[in-house]
Coordinates of C-alpha atoms in Angstrom, one line a residue:
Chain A
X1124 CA 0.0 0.0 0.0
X1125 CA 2.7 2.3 1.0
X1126 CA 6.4 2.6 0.4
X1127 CA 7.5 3.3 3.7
X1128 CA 10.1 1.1 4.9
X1129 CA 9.4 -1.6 6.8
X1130 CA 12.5 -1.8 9.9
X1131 CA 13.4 -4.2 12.2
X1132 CA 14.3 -3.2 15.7
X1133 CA 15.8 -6.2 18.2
X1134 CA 12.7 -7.1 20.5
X1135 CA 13.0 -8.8 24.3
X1136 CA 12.5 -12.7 24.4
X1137 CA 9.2 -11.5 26.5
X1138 CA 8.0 -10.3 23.2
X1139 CA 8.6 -12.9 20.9
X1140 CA 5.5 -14.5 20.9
X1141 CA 3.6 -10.6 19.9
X1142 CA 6.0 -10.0 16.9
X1143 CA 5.5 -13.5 15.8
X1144 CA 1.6 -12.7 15.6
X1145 CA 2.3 -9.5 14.1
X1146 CA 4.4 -11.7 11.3
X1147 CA 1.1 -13.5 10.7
X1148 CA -0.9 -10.5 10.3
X1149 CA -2.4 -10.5 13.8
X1150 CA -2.2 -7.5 16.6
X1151 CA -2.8 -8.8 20.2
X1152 CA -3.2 -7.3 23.1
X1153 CA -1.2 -7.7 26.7
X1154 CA -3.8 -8.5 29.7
X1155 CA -3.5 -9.0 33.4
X1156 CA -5.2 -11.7 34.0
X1157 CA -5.3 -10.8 37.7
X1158 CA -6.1 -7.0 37.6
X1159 CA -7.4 -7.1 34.2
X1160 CA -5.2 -4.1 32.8
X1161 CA -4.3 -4.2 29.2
X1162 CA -0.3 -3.6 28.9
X1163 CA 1.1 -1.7 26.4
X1164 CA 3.4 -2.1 25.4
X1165 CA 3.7 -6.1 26.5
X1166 CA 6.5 -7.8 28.9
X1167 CA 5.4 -10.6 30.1
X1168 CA 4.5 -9.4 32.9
X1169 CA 1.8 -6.7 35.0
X1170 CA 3.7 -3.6 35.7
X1171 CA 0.0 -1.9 36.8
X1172 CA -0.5 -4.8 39.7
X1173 CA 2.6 -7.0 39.9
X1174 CA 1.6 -10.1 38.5
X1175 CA 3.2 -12.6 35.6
X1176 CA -0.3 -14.4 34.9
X1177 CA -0.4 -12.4 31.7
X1178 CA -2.0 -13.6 28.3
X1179 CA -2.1 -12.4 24.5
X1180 CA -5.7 -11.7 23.9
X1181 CA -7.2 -10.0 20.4
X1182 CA -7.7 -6.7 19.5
X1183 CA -9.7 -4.7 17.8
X1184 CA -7.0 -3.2 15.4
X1185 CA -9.9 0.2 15.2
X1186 CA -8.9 3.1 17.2
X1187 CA -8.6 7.2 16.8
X1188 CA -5.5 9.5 15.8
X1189 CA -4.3 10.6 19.4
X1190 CA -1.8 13.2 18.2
X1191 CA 0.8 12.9 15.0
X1192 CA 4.1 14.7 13.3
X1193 CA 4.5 15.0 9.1
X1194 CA 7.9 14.4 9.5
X1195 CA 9.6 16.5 6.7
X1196 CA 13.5 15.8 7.5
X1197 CA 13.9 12.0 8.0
X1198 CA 16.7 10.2 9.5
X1199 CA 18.2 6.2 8.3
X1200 CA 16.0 4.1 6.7
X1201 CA 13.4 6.5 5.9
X1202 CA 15.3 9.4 4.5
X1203 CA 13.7 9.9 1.1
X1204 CA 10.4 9.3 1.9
X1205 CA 9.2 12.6 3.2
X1206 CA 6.4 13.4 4.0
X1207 CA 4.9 10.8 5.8
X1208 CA 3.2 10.7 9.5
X1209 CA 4.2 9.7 12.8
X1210 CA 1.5 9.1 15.0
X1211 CA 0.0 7.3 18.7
X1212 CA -3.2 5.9 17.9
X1213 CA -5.4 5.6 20.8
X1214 CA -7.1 2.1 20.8
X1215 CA -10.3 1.3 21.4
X1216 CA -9.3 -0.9 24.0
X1217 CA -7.3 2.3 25.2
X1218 CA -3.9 2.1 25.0
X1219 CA -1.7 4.3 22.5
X1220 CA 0.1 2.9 20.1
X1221 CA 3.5 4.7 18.4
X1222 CA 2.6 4.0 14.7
X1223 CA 2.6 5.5 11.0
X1224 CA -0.9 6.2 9.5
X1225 CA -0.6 5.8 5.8
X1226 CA -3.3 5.4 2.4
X1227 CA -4.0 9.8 3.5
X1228 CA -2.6 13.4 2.6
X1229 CA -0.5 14.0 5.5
X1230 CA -1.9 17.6 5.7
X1231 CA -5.7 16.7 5.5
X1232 CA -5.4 14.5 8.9
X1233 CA -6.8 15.2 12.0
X1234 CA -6.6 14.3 15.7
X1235 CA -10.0 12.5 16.3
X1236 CA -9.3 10.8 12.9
X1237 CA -10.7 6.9 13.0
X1238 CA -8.3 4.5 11.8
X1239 CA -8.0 0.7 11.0
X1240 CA -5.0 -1.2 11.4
X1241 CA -3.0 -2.6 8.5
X1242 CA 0.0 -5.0 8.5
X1243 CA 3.2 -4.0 6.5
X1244 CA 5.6 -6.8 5.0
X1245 CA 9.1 -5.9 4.7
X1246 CA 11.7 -7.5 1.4
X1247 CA 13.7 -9.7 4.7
X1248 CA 10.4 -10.7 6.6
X1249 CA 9.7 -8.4 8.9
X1250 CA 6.0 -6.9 9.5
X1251 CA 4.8 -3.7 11.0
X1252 CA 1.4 -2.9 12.3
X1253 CA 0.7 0.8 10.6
X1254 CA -3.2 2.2 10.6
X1255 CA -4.8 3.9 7.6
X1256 CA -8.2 6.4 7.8
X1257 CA -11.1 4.4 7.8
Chain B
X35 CA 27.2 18.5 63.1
X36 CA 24.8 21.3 63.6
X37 CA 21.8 22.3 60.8
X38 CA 24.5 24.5 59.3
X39 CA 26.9 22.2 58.8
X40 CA 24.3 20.8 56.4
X41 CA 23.8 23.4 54.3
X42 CA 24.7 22.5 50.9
X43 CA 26.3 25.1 48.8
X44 CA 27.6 25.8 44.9
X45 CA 30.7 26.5 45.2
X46 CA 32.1 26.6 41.3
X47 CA 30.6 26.1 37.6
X48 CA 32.7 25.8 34.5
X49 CA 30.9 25.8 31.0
X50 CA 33.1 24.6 28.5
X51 CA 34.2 27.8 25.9
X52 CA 33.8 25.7 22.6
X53 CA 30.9 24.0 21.1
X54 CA 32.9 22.3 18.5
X55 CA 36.0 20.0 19.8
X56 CA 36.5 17.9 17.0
X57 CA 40.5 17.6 18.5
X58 CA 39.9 16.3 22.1
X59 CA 38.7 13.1 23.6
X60 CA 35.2 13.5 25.6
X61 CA 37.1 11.7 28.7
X62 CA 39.3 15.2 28.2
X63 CA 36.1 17.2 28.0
X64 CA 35.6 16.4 31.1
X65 CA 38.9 16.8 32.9
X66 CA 38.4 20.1 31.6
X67 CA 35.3 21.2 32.9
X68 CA 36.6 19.7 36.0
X69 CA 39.7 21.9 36.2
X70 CA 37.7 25.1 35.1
X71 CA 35.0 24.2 38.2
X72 CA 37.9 23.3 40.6
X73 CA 39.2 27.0 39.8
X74 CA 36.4 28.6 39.8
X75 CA 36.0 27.5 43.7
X76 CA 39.3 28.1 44.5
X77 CA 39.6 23.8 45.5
X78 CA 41.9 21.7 44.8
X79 CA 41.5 18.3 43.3
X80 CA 42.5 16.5 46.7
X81 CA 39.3 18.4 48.1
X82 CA 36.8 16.4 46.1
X83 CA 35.3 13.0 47.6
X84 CA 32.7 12.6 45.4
X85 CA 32.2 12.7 42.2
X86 CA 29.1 12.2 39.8
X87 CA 29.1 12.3 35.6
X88 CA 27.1 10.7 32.3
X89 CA 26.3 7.1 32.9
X90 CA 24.4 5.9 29.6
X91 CA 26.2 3.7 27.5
X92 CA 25.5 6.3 24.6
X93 CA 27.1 9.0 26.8
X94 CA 29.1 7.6 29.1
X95 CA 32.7 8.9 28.4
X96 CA 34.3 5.4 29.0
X97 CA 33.3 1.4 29.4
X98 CA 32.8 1.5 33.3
X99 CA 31.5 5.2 33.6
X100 CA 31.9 6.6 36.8
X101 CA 34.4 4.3 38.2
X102 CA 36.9 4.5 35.0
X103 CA 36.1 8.5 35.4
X104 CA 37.1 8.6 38.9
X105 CA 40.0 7.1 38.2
X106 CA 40.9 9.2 34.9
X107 CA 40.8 11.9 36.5
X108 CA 42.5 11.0 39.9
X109 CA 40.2 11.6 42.5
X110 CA 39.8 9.6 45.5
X111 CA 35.9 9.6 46.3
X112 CA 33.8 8.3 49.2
X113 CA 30.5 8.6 46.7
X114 CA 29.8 8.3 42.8
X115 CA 26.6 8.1 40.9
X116 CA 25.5 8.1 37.3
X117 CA 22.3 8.6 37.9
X118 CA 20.9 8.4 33.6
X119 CA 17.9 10.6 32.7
X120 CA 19.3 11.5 29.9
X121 CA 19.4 15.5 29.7
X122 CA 18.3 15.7 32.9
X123 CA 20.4 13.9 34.9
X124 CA 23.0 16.7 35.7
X125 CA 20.4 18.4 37.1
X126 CA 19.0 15.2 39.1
X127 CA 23.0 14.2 39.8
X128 CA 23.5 17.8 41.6
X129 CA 20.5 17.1 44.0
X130 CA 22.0 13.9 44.3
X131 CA 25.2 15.6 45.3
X132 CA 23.0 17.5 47.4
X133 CA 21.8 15.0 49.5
X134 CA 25.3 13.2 49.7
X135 CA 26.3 16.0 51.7
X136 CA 23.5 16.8 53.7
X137 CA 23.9 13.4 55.3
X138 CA 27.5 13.7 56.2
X139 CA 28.6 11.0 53.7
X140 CA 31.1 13.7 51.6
X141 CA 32.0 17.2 51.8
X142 CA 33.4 18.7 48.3
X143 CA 31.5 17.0 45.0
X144 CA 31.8 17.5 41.8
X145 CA 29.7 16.6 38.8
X146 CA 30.3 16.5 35.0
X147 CA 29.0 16.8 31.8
X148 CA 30.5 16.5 28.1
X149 CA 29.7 15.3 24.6
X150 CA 30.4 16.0 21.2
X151 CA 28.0 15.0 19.1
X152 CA 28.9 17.5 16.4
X153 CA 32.6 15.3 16.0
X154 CA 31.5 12.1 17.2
X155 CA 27.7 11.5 16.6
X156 CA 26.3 9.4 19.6
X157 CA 24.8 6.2 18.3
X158 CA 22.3 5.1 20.5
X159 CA 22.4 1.4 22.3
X160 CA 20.1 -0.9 21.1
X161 CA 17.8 -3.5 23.1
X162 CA 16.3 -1.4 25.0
X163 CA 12.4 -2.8 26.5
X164 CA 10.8 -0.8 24.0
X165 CA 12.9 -0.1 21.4
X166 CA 11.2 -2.8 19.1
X167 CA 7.5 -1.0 18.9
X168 CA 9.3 3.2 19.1
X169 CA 12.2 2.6 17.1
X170 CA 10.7 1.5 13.6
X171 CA 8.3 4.6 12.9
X172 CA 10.8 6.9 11.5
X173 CA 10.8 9.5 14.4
X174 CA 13.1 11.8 12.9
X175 CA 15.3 11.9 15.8
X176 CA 14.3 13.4 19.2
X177 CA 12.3 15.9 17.7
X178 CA 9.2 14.0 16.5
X179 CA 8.3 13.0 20.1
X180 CA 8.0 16.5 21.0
X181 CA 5.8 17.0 18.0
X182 CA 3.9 14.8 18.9
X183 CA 3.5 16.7 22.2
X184 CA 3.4 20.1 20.6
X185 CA 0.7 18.7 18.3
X186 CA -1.6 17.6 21.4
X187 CA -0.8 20.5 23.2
X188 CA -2.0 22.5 20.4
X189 CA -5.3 20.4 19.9
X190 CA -6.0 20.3 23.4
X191 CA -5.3 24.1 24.8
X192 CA -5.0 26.3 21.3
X193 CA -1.8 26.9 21.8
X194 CA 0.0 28.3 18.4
X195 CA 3.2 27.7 16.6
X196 CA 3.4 31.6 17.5
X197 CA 3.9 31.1 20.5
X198 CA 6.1 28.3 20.5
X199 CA 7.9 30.9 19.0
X200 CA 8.1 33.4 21.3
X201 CA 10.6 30.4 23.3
X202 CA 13.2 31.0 20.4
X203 CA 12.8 34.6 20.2
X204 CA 13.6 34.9 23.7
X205 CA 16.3 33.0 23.7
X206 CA 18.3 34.1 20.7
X207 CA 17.8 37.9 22.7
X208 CA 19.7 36.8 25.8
X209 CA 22.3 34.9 22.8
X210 CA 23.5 38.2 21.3
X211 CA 25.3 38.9 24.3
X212 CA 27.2 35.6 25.1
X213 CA 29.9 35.6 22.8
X214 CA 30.2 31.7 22.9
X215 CA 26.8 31.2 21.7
X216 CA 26.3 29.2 18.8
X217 CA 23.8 31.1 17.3
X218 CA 23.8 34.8 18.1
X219 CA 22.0 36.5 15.2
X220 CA 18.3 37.8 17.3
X221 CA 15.5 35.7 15.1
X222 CA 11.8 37.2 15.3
X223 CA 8.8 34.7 15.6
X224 CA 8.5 35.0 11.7
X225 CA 11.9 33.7 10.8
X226 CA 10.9 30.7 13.5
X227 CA 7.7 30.2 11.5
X228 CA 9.6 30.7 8.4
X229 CA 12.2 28.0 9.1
X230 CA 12.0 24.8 7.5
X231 CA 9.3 21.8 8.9
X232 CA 11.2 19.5 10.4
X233 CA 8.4 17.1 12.3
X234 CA 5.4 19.3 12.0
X235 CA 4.2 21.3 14.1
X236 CA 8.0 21.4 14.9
X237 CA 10.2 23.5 12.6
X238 CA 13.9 24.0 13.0
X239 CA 14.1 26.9 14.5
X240 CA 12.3 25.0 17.1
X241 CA 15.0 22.8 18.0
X242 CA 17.9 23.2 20.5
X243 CA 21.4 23.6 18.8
X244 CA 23.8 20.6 18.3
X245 CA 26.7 21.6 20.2
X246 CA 30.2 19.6 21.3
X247 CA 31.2 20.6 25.1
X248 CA 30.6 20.4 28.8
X249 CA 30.4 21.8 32.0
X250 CA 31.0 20.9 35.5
X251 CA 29.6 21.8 39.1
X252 CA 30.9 21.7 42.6
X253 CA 29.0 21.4 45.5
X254 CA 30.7 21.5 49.1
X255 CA 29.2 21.5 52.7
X256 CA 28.6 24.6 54.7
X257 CA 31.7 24.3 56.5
X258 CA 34.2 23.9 53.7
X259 CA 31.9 27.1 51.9
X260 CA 32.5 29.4 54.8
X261 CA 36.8 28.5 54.3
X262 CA 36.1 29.8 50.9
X263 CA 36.8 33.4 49.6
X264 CA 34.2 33.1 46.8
X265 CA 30.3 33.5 46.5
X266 CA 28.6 30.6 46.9
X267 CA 25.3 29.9 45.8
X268 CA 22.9 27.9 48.1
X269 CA 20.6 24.6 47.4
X270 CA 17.2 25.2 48.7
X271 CA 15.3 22.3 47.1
X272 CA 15.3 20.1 45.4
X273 CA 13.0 17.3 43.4
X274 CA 13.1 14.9 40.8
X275 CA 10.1 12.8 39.2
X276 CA 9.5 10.4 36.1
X277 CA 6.4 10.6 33.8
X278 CA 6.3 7.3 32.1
X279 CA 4.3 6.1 29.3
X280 CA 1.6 4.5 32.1
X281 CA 1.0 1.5 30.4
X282 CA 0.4 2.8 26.9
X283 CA -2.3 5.6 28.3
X284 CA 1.0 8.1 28.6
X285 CA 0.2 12.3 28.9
X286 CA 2.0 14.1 25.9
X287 CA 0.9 17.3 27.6
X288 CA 2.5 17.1 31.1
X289 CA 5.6 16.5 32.2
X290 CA 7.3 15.1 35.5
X291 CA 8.1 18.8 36.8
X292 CA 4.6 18.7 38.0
X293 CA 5.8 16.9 40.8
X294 CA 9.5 17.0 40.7
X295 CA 8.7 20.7 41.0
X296 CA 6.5 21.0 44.0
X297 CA 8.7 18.9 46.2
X298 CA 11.5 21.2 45.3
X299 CA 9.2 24.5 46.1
X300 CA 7.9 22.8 49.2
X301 CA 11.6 21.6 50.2
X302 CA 12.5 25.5 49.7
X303 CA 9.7 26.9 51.6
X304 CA 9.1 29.2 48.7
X305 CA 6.2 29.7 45.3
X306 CA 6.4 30.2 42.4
X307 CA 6.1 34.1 42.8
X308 CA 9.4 34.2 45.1
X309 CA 11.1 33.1 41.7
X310 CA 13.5 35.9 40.2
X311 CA 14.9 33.3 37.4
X312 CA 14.9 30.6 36.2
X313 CA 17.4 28.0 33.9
X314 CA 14.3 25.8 31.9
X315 CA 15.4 22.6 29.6
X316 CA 14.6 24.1 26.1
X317 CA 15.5 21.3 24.4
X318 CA 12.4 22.4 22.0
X319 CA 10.1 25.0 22.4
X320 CA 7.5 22.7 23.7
X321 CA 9.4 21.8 26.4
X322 CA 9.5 24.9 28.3
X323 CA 6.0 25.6 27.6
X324 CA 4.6 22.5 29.2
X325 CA 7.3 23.3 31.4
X326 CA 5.9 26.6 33.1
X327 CA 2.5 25.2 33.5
X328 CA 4.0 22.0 35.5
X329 CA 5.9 24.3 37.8
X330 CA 2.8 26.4 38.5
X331 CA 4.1 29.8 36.9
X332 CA 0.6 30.1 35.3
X333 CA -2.1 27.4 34.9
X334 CA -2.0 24.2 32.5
X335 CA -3.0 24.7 29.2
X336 CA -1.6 28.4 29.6
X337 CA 2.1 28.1 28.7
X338 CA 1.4 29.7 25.0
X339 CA -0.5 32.8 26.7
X340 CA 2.2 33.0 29.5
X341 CA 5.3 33.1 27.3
X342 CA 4.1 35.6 24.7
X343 CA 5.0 39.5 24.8
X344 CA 8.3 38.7 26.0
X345 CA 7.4 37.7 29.7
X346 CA 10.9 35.5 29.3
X347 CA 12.9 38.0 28.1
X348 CA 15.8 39.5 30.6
X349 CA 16.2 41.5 32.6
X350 CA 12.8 42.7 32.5
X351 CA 10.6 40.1 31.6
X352 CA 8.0 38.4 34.3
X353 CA 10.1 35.5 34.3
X354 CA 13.8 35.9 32.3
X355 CA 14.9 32.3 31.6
X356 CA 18.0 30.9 30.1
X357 CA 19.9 34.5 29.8
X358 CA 22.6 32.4 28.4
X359 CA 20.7 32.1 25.5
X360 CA 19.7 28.2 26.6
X361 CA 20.1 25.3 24.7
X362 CA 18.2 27.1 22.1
X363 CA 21.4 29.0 21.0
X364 CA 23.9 28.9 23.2
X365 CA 24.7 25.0 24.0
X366 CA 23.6 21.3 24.4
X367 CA 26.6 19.8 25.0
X368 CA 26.1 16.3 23.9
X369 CA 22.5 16.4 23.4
X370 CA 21.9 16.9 27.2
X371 CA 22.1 20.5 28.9
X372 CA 21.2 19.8 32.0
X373 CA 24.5 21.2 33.5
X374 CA 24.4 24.5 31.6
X375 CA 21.3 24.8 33.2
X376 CA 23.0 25.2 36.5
X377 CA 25.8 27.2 35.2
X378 CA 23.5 30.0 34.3
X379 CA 21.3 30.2 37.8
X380 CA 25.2 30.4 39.6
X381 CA 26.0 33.0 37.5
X382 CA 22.5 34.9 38.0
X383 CA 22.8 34.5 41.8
X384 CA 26.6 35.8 42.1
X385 CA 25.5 38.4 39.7
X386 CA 27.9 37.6 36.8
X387 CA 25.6 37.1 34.2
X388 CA 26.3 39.1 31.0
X389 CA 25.3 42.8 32.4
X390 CA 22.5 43.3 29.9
X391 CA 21.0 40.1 31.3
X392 CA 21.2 40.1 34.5
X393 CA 18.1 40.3 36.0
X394 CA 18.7 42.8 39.1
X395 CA 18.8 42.2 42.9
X396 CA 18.6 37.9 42.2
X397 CA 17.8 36.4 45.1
X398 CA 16.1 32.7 44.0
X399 CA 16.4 31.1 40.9
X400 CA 15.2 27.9 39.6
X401 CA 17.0 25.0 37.8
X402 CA 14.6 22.6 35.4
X403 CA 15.6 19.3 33.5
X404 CA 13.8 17.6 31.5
X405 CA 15.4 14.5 30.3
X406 CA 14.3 11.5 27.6
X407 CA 11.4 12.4 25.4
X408 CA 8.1 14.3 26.0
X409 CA 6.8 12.0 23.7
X410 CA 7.8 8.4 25.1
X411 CA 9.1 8.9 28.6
X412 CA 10.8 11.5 30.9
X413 CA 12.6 12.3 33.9
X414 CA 12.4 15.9 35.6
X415 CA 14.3 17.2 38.2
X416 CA 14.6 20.6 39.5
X417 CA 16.5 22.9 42.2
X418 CA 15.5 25.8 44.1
X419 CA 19.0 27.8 44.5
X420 CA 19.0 30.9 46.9
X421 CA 22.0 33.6 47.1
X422 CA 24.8 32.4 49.5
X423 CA 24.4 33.4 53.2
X424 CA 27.8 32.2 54.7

């Protein structure tokens, strides 16, 4: 859909098991299973109550632009593919979410903006979760 | 020891003259600073039994920090720390200090500060918790976190790119007068507005400069101030706080000054209002708006209002900040100011501040850091110093 690159960043062993959904075109969600928080981002483990009884669970993938940058001076891998946006999406299920939104004219977006999540394959394998206007 | 005896004063500050060293070693940086603070108190090195620098791995100046530091530079010390906050942690490192010698444990300290980012750019360690769902969006840098902020800040309160302006503005006016600034040409808002987008709302006038250098700080106990023959400046408070990203609901709008802040004011037994200056992290212009709101200089949501018309503007302003010109024009030495920040409320306080920005009869001054990103996660700290009374 886009040409943004699609980067790899080294993940924690705790996190295996979320990127490896992501690779299958899937976005779960962190929850306590003892205070029922949803974690982001996820660890393995409760950082609201404490607790390690914590399990992958599905998510919407809908949510709402919660603020955003059109990044016009890039950096690495993405120099060369100015303009494009930065954003956190705020979840339904509430948490916010570093992401790019993509498939819009950076200057027509908006914070309030409903989104749907996408899944981005990358040339070596690797996937990113980016969200486009609904 | 009697309450006096822990007071805890300033005793020297040394800011580094260049902000390009491509021709020294950062571990040299440092030794510098050091000599220029030990000078500027009239100690010697054998004084000094604690000592407190960079501890990151992408800053640290050597593999074991501190401890390699110590060592470097010869000093025999009874207490270290590295406390990492990024550009914060000088700030947090001389409360640290602070406290050190409050409780007895040492009497002369001395913390420092270098990079050179502009020689040697930092590359940043990987691995990190997060890193895997921050690092991969293209966040040009620091600056698109604090977008990101400025952006909901903006949405949120109507605060205008106008505004953010005014942070510039009144920095590069304090600037003309420091002839080590790295910029020193005056800029009006519509030369901010004018300059290139960088991370929208962001432009690059926006943006702190990228400066090699250092600087250095010694703190000493009441008794070893009152041997001294030079002003010292006193520590009357001090707090530190992290805002973290809380699980994924994180505030882009507030920062950890909102409590780092109070504990220092409370610690002080002074307000807001007492305040004759003050030294703010401006590592972008969002930073020190968000920044007066968190301290309680006006009320949140009011940092673009508060700032405008020149209220930060020396000598006469309601609340002169960063008459060095800040990290805005003057210097971030290796992407963290923190300890210029200090530097420039010692010089207020002994009145040595350049004449056309020194803010008359100052009595109190406040020191802010703000550290990491305003867009992921932060750490604050801030100091309440007071004119010496030895």
């Amino acid at each position: 859909v886009t040409t943004l690159p699609v980067p790899r960043a080294p993940h924690l062993s705790e996190a295996e098991e979320f990127w490896k959904a992501v690779a299958a075109d899937t976005f779960l969600l962190e929850q306590c299973r003892g205070c029922t928080a949803v974690v982001w981002y996820p660890r393995g483990f409760c950082p609201s109550c404490g607790s390690t009884d914590v399990a992958l669970v599905a998510a919407s993938g809908e949510g709402s632009v919660y603020s955003f940058s059109v990044v016009h001076r890039a950096a690495g891998d993405y120099r060369g593919h100015e303009p494009y946006v930065v954003a956190y999406v705020e979840l339904d299920e509430g948490p916010r979410l570093l992401t790019n939104v993509v498939g819009c004219d950076p200057d027509g977006l908006a914070i309030g903006a409903r989104v749907r999540m996408i899944f981005e394959h990358g040339a070596d394998g690797a996937t990113l979760y980016r969200f486009t206007p609904v | 020891m009697s309450t006096r005896d822990r007071d805890v004063y300033i005793a020297g500050v040394f800011e580094h003259p260049r902000r390009e060293i491509p021709d020294l070693s950062t571990p040299r940086v440092h030794a510098d600073v050091a000599f220029g603070a030990l000078a500027d108190a009239r100690l010697e090195r054998s004084d000094i039994d604690g000592y407190l620098c960079d501890g990151s791995q992408n800053y640290r100046p050597v593999a074991f920090g501190v401890l390699s530091m110590a060592d470097y530079l010869g000093l025999s010390c009874t207490y270290l720390d590295s406390t990492e906050t990024g550009g914060s942690a000088p700030v947090i490192q001389v409360a640290h200090a602070a406290a050190a010698i409050a409780t007895g444990r040492c009497h002369a300290v001395l913390v420092t500060s270098a990079g050179r980012p502009r020689s040697a750019p930092t590359v940043f360690e990987r691995g990190s918790p997060e890193g895997s769902f921050e690092d991969v969006w293209g966040m040009s840098g620091a600056v698109t976190g604090y977008a990101l902020s400025a952006q909901r800040h903006m949405y949120e309160f109507g605060t205008t790119s106008a505004q953010l302006a005014e942070v510039k503005v009144a920095a590069s006016l304090h600037a003309q007068h420091n002839p080590n600034a790295f910029l020193r040409d005056v800029v009006s808002i519509e030369e901010v507005l004018a300059s290139p987008m960088i991370s929208s709302p962001l432009h690059r006038l926006d943006c702190c400069v990228v400066t090699d250098g250092g600087g250095a700080c010694i703190l000493v106990s009441g008794a070893v101030a009152r041997q001294l023959s030079r002003p010292c400046v006193k520590v009357l408070g001090v707090g530190e706080a992290v805002r973290h990203s809380d699980l994924g609901r994180l505030s882009l709008t507030s920062t950890a000054a909102a409590v780092s802040g109070p504990r220092a004011f409370a610690e002080a037994g002074v307000t807001p209002g007492d305040i004759d200056y003050v030294s703010l992290y401006d590592s972008f212009t969002i930073t020190v708006i968000e920044t007066v709101e968190d301290l309680g200089f006006c009320g949140k949501g009011e940092g673009g209002t508060f700032v405008m018309d020149g209220a930060l503007v020396a000598p006469h302003g309601r609340l002169p900040f960063n008459t060095d010109g800040g990290g805005m024009c003057n210097n971030h030495p290796g992407n963290r100011g923190g300890i210029t920040k200090v530097i420039e409320a010692v010089r207020q306080l002994r009145g040595e501040a350049f004449p056309a920005v020194q803010v008359p009869d100052c009595e109190l001054a406040l020191v802010n850091g703000t550290g990491g990103n305003l867009g992921t996660r932060m750490g604050s700290g801030t100091l309440i110093l007071g004119r010496g009374d030895t």
